[in-house]
Each structure stands twice: as structure tokens, then as C-alpha cells.
Short mmCIF file of C-alpha atoms and ligand atoms in Angstrom, two decimals:
data_model
loop_
_atom_site.label_atom_id
_atom_site.label_comp_id
_atom_site.label_asym_id
_atom_site.label_seq_id
_atom_site.Cartn_x
_atom_site.Cartn_y
_atom_site.Cartn_z
CA UNK Y 1 -11.62 -16.06 2.55
CA UNK Y 2 -11.79 -18.14 -0.60
CA UNK Y 3 -12.79 -16.42 -3.83
CA UNK Y 4 -14.27 -17.93 -6.92
CA UNK Y 5 -14.25 -15.50 -9.82
CA UNK Y 6 -14.89 -17.22 -13.16
CA UNK Y 7 -11.33 -16.65 -14.40
CA UNK Y 8 -9.58 -18.87 -11.84
CA UNK Y 9 -8.30 -21.95 -13.72
CA UNK Y 10 -9.43 -25.41 -12.71
CA UNK Y 11 -7.44 -26.81 -9.79
CA UNK Y 12 -6.15 -23.50 -8.48
CA UNK Y 13 -7.49 -22.09 -5.24
CA UNK Y 14 -7.59 -18.35 -4.76
CA UNK Y 15 -7.95 -16.64 -1.39
CA UNK Y 16 -7.97 -13.03 -0.28
CA UNK Y 17 -6.71 -11.58 2.98
CA UNK Y 18 -8.86 -8.59 3.85
CA UNK Y 19 -6.38 -6.12 5.31
CA UNK Y 20 -8.72 -3.40 4.06
CA UNK Y 21 -11.10 -4.02 6.95
CA UNK Y 22 -8.70 -3.95 9.91
CA UNK Y 23 -9.44 -0.31 10.82
CA UNK Y 24 -12.29 2.05 9.88
CA UNK Y 25 -9.98 4.85 8.61
CA UNK Y 26 -6.39 3.71 8.65
CA UNK Y 27 -6.55 1.19 5.87
CA UNK Y 28 -4.64 -2.03 5.53
CA UNK Y 29 -0.94 -1.94 5.11
CA UNK Y 30 -0.67 1.70 6.21
CA UNK Y 31 -2.02 0.71 9.61
CA UNK Y 32 0.48 -2.16 9.80
CA UNK Y 33 3.31 0.22 8.94
CA UNK Y 34 2.29 2.84 11.47
CA UNK Y 35 1.56 0.51 14.38
CA UNK Y 36 5.09 -0.03 15.73
CA UNK Y 37 6.24 3.42 14.62
CA UNK Y 38 3.59 5.04 16.79
CA UNK Y 39 4.56 2.84 19.71
CA UNK Y 40 8.19 3.88 19.30
CA UNK Y 41 7.32 7.57 18.89
CA UNK Y 42 5.36 7.44 22.15
CA UNK Y 43 8.24 5.72 23.90
CA UNK Y 44 10.59 8.48 22.76
CA UNK Y 45 8.20 11.18 23.94
CA UNK Y 46 7.51 12.56 20.46
CA UNK Y 47 4.61 14.99 20.21
CA UNK Y 48 4.13 15.54 16.49
CA UNK Y 49 4.26 12.98 13.68
CA UNK Y 50 5.54 14.56 10.50
CA UNK Y 51 5.49 12.82 7.16
CA UNK Y 52 5.51 13.31 3.38
CA UNK Y 53 3.17 12.43 0.55
CA UNK Y 54 1.27 13.37 -2.57
CA UNK Y 55 -2.06 15.17 -2.52
CA UNK Y 56 -4.04 11.89 -2.74
CA UNK Y 57 -1.73 9.79 -0.58
CA UNK Y 58 -3.10 6.82 1.39
CA UNK Y 59 -0.18 7.24 3.77
CA UNK Y 60 -1.02 10.88 4.53
CA UNK Y 61 -4.65 9.94 5.12
CA UNK Y 62 -3.69 7.04 7.37
CA UNK Y 63 -1.07 8.98 9.36
CA UNK Y 64 -3.52 11.79 10.07
CA UNK Y 65 -6.11 9.34 11.42
CA UNK Y 66 -3.67 7.19 13.36
CA UNK Y 67 -1.92 10.20 14.92
CA UNK Y 68 -5.20 11.65 16.10
CA UNK Y 69 -6.31 8.34 17.55
CA UNK Y 70 -3.01 7.87 19.40
CA UNK Y 71 -2.97 11.43 20.77
CA UNK Y 72 -0.19 12.90 18.61
CA UNK Y 73 -0.29 16.14 16.67
CA UNK Y 74 0.50 15.61 12.99
CA UNK Y 75 1.85 17.46 10.00
CA UNK Y 76 2.08 16.50 6.34
CA UNK Y 77 4.55 17.92 3.87
CA UNK Y 78 2.61 17.61 0.64
CA UNK Y 79 3.91 17.51 -2.92
CA UNK Y 80 1.91 20.04 -4.89
CA UNK Y 81 -0.08 23.23 -4.68
CA UNK Y 82 -1.98 24.65 -1.67
CA UNK Y 83 -5.09 24.56 -3.89
CA UNK Y 84 -5.26 20.79 -3.34
CA UNK Y 85 -5.90 21.31 0.39
CA UNK Y 86 -9.63 20.95 -0.24
CA UNK Y 87 -9.52 17.61 -2.00
CA UNK Y 88 -11.12 14.67 -0.21
CA UNK Y 89 -7.86 13.14 1.04
CA UNK Y 90 -6.42 16.35 2.43
CA UNK Y 91 -9.75 17.58 3.80
CA UNK Y 92 -9.95 14.38 5.80
CA UNK Y 93 -6.35 14.81 6.99
CA UNK Y 94 -7.10 18.37 8.10
CA UNK Y 95 -10.25 17.21 9.88
CA UNK Y 96 -7.99 14.90 11.94
CA UNK Y 97 -5.94 17.95 12.91
CA UNK Y 98 -3.09 17.47 10.45
CA UNK Y 99 -1.21 20.63 9.56
CA UNK Y 100 -0.40 20.76 5.83
CA UNK Y 101 2.69 22.30 4.30
CA UNK Y 102 2.98 22.37 0.52
CA UNK Y 103 6.22 21.93 -1.40
CA UNK Y 104 6.81 22.31 -5.11
CA UNK Y 105 7.99 19.29 -7.08
CA UNK Y 106 11.67 20.28 -7.03
CA UNK Y 107 11.80 21.05 -3.31
CA UNK Y 108 9.80 17.94 -2.54
CA UNK Y 109 12.47 15.68 -3.99
CA UNK Y 110 14.93 16.68 -1.28
CA UNK Y 111 13.11 15.55 1.86
CA UNK Y 112 16.12 15.83 4.15
CA UNK Y 113 16.38 19.54 3.37
CA UNK Y 114 12.64 20.02 3.88
CA UNK Y 115 12.79 18.25 7.23
CA UNK Y 116 15.72 20.43 8.29
CA UNK Y 117 13.96 23.58 7.15
CA UNK Y 118 10.74 22.94 9.07
CA UNK Y 119 11.81 20.88 12.06
CA UNK Y 120 11.80 23.76 14.59
CA UNK Y 121 8.18 24.44 13.84
CA UNK Y 122 7.07 21.52 16.02
CA UNK Y 123 7.71 20.45 19.55
CA UNK Y 124 9.42 17.05 19.58
CA UNK Y 125 8.69 15.96 16.01
CA UNK Y 126 9.04 12.39 14.80
CA UNK Y 127 9.60 12.14 11.05
CA UNK Y 128 8.21 9.19 9.11
CA UNK Y 129 9.27 8.55 5.51
CA UNK Y 130 7.03 8.97 2.47
CA UNK Y 131 4.92 5.84 2.05
CA UNK Y 132 5.68 4.95 5.67
CA UNK Y 133 8.33 2.36 4.90
CA UNK Y 134 11.12 1.91 7.45
CA UNK Y 135 12.37 -1.02 9.50
CA UNK Y 136 9.57 -0.79 12.07
CA UNK Y 137 7.04 -0.68 9.23
CA UNK Y 138 8.50 -3.89 7.83
CA UNK Y 139 8.21 -5.52 11.26
CA UNK Y 140 4.60 -4.31 11.41
CA UNK Y 141 3.83 -5.75 7.98
CA UNK Y 142 5.40 -9.05 9.04
CA UNK Y 143 2.42 -9.40 11.38
CA UNK Y 144 0.13 -9.86 8.39
CA UNK Y 145 1.43 -13.42 8.26
CA UNK Y 146 -0.58 -15.84 10.41
CA UNK Y 147 -1.28 -19.58 10.31
CA UNK Y 148 -3.75 -19.32 7.46
CA UNK Y 149 -1.18 -17.58 5.24
CA UNK Y 150 1.38 -20.25 6.11
CA UNK Y 151 -0.90 -22.76 4.34
CA UNK Y 152 -0.43 -20.95 1.04
CA UNK Y 153 1.96 -21.70 -1.80
CA UNK Y 154 1.98 -18.16 -3.17
CA UNK Y 155 1.21 -14.80 -1.55
CA UNK Y 156 0.50 -11.92 -3.92
CA UNK Y 157 0.81 -8.31 -2.79
CA UNK Y 158 0.75 -4.91 -4.46
CA UNK Y 159 4.11 -3.17 -4.63
CA UNK Y 160 4.84 0.54 -4.10
CA UNK Y 161 7.91 1.12 -1.93
CA UNK Y 162 8.21 -2.61 -1.23
CA UNK Y 163 7.83 -2.28 2.53
CA UNK Y 164 4.77 -4.50 2.74
CA UNK Y 165 6.35 -7.13 0.55
CA UNK Y 166 9.56 -7.01 2.61
CA UNK Y 167 7.52 -7.72 5.75
CA UNK Y 168 5.93 -10.75 4.10
CA UNK Y 169 9.30 -12.03 2.88
CA UNK Y 170 10.82 -11.63 6.33
CA UNK Y 171 8.10 -13.63 8.05
CA UNK Y 172 7.46 -16.55 5.70
CA UNK Y 173 9.48 -19.73 5.15
CA UNK Y 174 11.25 -20.24 1.82
CA UNK Y 175 8.64 -22.69 0.52
CA UNK Y 176 6.11 -19.86 0.16
CA UNK Y 177 6.60 -17.75 -2.94
CA UNK Y 178 5.91 -14.01 -2.61
CA UNK Y 179 4.86 -12.22 -5.75
CA UNK Y 180 4.75 -8.41 -5.79
CA UNK Y 181 2.82 -6.62 -8.52
CA UNK Y 182 4.29 -3.18 -9.07
CA UNK Y 183 1.93 -0.20 -9.19
CA UNK Y 184 4.73 1.88 -10.73
CA UNK Y 185 6.32 1.99 -14.12
CA UNK Y 186 10.03 1.24 -14.03
CA UNK Y 187 12.43 -1.57 -13.27
CA UNK Y 188 13.87 -0.65 -9.89
CA UNK Y 189 11.98 -2.89 -7.42
CA UNK Y 190 14.29 -5.90 -7.21
CA UNK Y 191 17.22 -3.97 -5.77
CA UNK Y 192 14.89 -1.93 -3.55
CA UNK Y 193 13.48 -4.96 -1.75
CA UNK Y 194 16.84 -6.66 -1.28
CA UNK Y 195 18.32 -3.45 0.10
CA UNK Y 196 15.39 -2.90 2.43
CA UNK Y 197 15.68 -6.39 3.85
CA UNK Y 198 19.40 -6.14 4.29
CA UNK Y 199 19.45 -2.69 5.86
CA UNK Y 200 16.78 -3.78 8.36
CA UNK Y 201 18.58 -7.00 9.22
CA UNK Y 202 15.67 -9.13 7.95
CA UNK Y 203 16.20 -12.55 6.48
CA UNK Y 204 15.73 -13.15 2.79
CA UNK Y 205 14.95 -16.58 1.35
CA UNK Y 206 15.10 -15.30 -2.20
CA UNK Y 207 11.65 -16.75 -2.63
CA UNK Y 208 10.15 -13.66 -4.20
CA UNK Y 209 9.86 -11.68 -7.39
CA UNK Y 210 8.31 -8.42 -8.55
CA UNK Y 211 6.16 -8.38 -11.66
CA UNK Y 212 6.54 -5.12 -13.58
CA UNK Y 213 3.76 -5.52 -16.13
CA UNK Y 214 0.65 -4.64 -14.15
CA UNK Y 215 0.98 -0.86 -13.82
CA UNK Y 216 -1.56 -0.01 -16.54
CA UNK Y 217 0.35 3.00 -17.81
CA UNK Y 218 1.95 4.17 -14.57
CA UNK Y 219 1.32 5.09 -10.98
CA UNK Y 220 -2.28 6.15 -10.31
CA UNK Y 221 -3.16 5.86 -14.01
CA UNK Y 222 -6.19 3.84 -14.95
CA UNK Y 223 -7.44 2.18 -18.13
CA UNK Y 224 -10.93 1.11 -19.21
CA UNK Y 225 -10.08 -2.60 -19.04
CA UNK Y 226 -8.83 -2.12 -15.47
CA UNK Y 227 -11.97 -0.28 -14.43
CA UNK Y 228 -14.16 -2.95 -16.08
CA UNK Y 229 -12.26 -5.60 -14.20
CA UNK Y 230 -12.71 -3.80 -10.86
CA UNK Y 231 -16.45 -3.48 -11.60
CA UNK Y 232 -16.80 -7.17 -12.47
CA UNK Y 233 -14.84 -8.16 -9.39
CA UNK Y 234 -17.08 -6.04 -7.23
CA UNK Y 235 -20.17 -7.62 -8.69
CA UNK Y 236 -18.99 -11.22 -8.68
CA UNK Y 237 -17.13 -11.21 -5.32
CA UNK Y 238 -18.76 -8.30 -3.49
CA UNK Y 239 -15.31 -6.87 -2.74
CA UNK Y 240 -14.25 -3.37 -3.71
CA UNK Y 241 -10.66 -3.06 -4.92
CA UNK Y 242 -8.83 0.25 -5.09
CA UNK Y 243 -7.74 1.66 -8.47
CA UNK Y 244 -4.07 2.34 -7.60
CA UNK Y 245 -2.83 -0.88 -6.00
CA UNK Y 246 -5.18 -3.80 -5.34
CA UNK Y 247 -7.21 -3.44 -8.55
CA UNK Y 248 -4.03 -3.60 -10.61
CA UNK Y 249 -2.73 -6.52 -8.55
CA UNK Y 250 -5.84 -8.62 -9.15
CA UNK Y 251 -6.09 -7.63 -12.81
CA UNK Y 252 -2.50 -8.73 -13.37
CA UNK Y 253 -3.01 -11.88 -11.30
CA UNK Y 254 -5.92 -12.82 -13.54
CA UNK Y 255 -3.64 -12.40 -16.54
CA UNK Y 256 -0.88 -14.51 -15.01
CA UNK Y 257 -3.37 -17.24 -14.11
CA UNK Y 258 -4.69 -17.32 -17.63
CA UNK Y 259 -1.13 -17.57 -18.94
CA UNK Y 260 -0.94 -20.79 -16.93
CA UNK Y 261 2.06 -19.86 -14.80
CA UNK Y 262 0.63 -21.59 -11.72
CA UNK Y 263 0.55 -25.40 -11.38
CA UNK Y 264 -2.79 -27.08 -10.67
CA UNK Y 265 -3.15 -27.51 -6.90
CA UNK Y 266 -1.50 -24.15 -6.12
CA UNK Y 267 -3.04 -22.18 -3.26
CA UNK Y 268 -2.70 -18.45 -3.81
CA UNK Y 269 -3.60 -15.70 -1.37
CA UNK Y 270 -3.84 -12.09 -2.54
CA UNK Y 271 -3.49 -9.40 0.11
CA UNK Y 272 -6.13 -6.66 -0.08
CA UNK Y 273 -3.97 -3.87 1.34
CA UNK Y 274 -6.81 -1.34 1.47
CA UNK Y 275 -6.44 2.06 -0.17
CA UNK Y 276 -10.14 2.58 -0.84
CA UNK Y 277 -9.92 6.28 -0.04
CA UNK Y 278 -8.02 6.50 -3.34
CA UNK Y 279 -11.35 6.42 -5.18
CA UNK Y 280 -11.99 9.99 -4.01
CA UNK Y 281 -8.91 11.07 -5.96
CA UNK Y 282 -10.14 9.24 -9.07
CA UNK Y 283 -13.43 11.06 -8.77
CA UNK Y 284 -11.79 14.45 -8.37
CA UNK Y 285 -9.17 14.07 -11.06
CA UNK Y 286 -10.99 12.07 -13.72
CA UNK Y 287 -14.64 12.04 -12.64
CA UNK Y 288 -14.47 8.27 -12.16
CA UNK Y 289 -16.80 6.79 -9.53
CA UNK Y 290 -16.14 3.54 -7.68
CA UNK Y 291 -18.48 0.73 -8.77
CA UNK Y 292 -21.74 0.83 -6.83
C1 PLP H 1 0.85 2.18 0.04
C2 PLP H 1 0.05 1.05 -0.48
C3 PLP H 1 0.64 -0.07 -1.09
C4 PLP H 1 2.11 -0.16 -1.32
O1 PLP H 1 2.79 -0.64 -0.21
P1 PLP H 1 4.39 -0.62 -0.16
O2 PLP H 1 4.69 -1.15 1.18
O3 PLP H 1 4.79 0.81 -0.31
O4 PLP H 1 4.90 -1.43 -1.27
C5 PLP H 1 -0.18 -1.10 -1.49
N1 PLP H 1 -1.50 -1.03 -1.35
C6 PLP H 1 -2.11 0.04 -0.79
C7 PLP H 1 -3.58 0.05 -0.70
C8 PLP H 1 -1.35 1.11 -0.34
O5 PLP H 1 -1.97 2.17 0.20
#
């Protein structure tokens, strides 16, 4: 759909792909990432999906819902304290039947050891990585690209592990520029994406870049200007963005547009990857409500 917020410069057309509405619980890119992984797990006769994530993780939330819907048991190895089991994200995961195991920050870093330690607990487990990114996830994210996206000059996507962006890169021709906006502080993404593409045997047109200046202080941090922007966007476009990924992407995109980095005539599509359950975490940690 085409958007028309007041900050889009003359001559530039801005669109949004609503991946946030593709499933009632399993939002956006997490659904895309799980889709082929679930198919493969079923083919291999796996019974329990086991994965990793933080206490407010979109991936944990999505895996719990998708596993239940597809008839798998599920377990989440969670970074943090058992006291977080009652937060909104983990309560939902438990309500889908997900078993939660908590690991301290140090143990959590070494996921291979954790997997080894717990693997006998489940009958026929299938382990999925934190954030859900693997080669099948990239293939799943490649399916975001359809004819309407092929009409674009630039596709903008939030960046966490880079799996979603890798899927877009793999499935678009070199004339389309892919711009990732990192939700994390740091300068590692460029190598990450190239490595992901290479290790999964996906083609790379080198038509992409990752912007590192939209993180607003770091992963899952928020600022007043960001929250104001999300509120305004909600009111002017009637679309709710999430505070961790898509809000930061659009806020940074606004900035880049106002800096004049896009030529007049450019068609830009931003991917709304979902993540709206993340507002529950904002409420619990900082008392911040989503805009009404
Ligand atoms: C996980 C997530 C991302 C990041 O996707 P990556 O493939 O890890 O880069 C972006 N947006 C939302 C809403 C997410 O939940």
C-alpha cells in the first residue's frame, strides 16, 4: 500500500508491505522464517521444536504459536531469570504449551553446550537458532518478494540477525537496492549478511547496505523522539509500528529522506516485519503504552 506521511519529499513514492498482518499470532518475518523449518522438521519426524531467545523475544512468541498450530511440542531456552516467566511474552508462550528453561547470561552465550545439556529431555527435538535465522529461514523470507516488490527501486527492512534482509537480497535482481536499518548498536552487520548468503549458497548482487545509525541508543532502547514519531505515524497512517524494529526503521528512513539521499522518482517500499507483541515488553519494563 502507498503511504503519504507529510515528511516524504516531493517526487518520492513510499509504500509499505504489511508482513505484520500475515498471521494472527506469528508475526511477519518470524512466520516467514519458521514456515520451511516447520515443514522440514515434520519431514524428519521431529516432535519438539526447541529454540533460544530473550524474555521479550518475538521469535520465542512466534515459535510457541507456530509449533502449537503445526502440532509440535515446543521448548524455549530463555536468557534471564525464572521470574520473567509471567511477563506477557512468556505467558503467551506457555499458554501455547511451550516449556521454558532459564539460563543465566554466561551460560546463555554458549548455546551449543546448552543444547547438548538438555537435548535428552525431549523426544526427537529439532533445534532452531536464536532469532530463527538459518538457510531455510532465508528461503522463507525470500518469499516476501512478489511482483509488486519487483516494481520498487529500494526495499527497506529492519535488521537484527540479517536473515530477513538476506532473503530479500537472494530473491531480487541487482537493480533493486536493499537497505537494512540495524536495530542494534555495533558495526558487524556487513560481514554477517555476506557470510549468511555465502554459507547458504544464495546469490549476492552486492546491491545492499546496512545503515547503523537508527538504533536509538541500542537494541530495545527507546527515545522520546522515536516514540513521538511512532505516535504520529499511527495517527497519520493508521499503522502501528513496533518499538524495537519497524519504528526505528521508519524513523531512520524519514531522516534519510530528509537528508535527500533518494533521487526524485524513487519508489521505496518499507517492510513492516511485525513485532507488535514487543509493546507488551515496553509496558512491563518502562510503563510505555503503544499509541491508541
Ligand atoms: C526479528 C525481527 C526482525 C529482525 O529480523 P532479522 O532477520 O533477524 O534481521 C525485524 N523485525 C521484527 C518485527 C522482528 O521480530
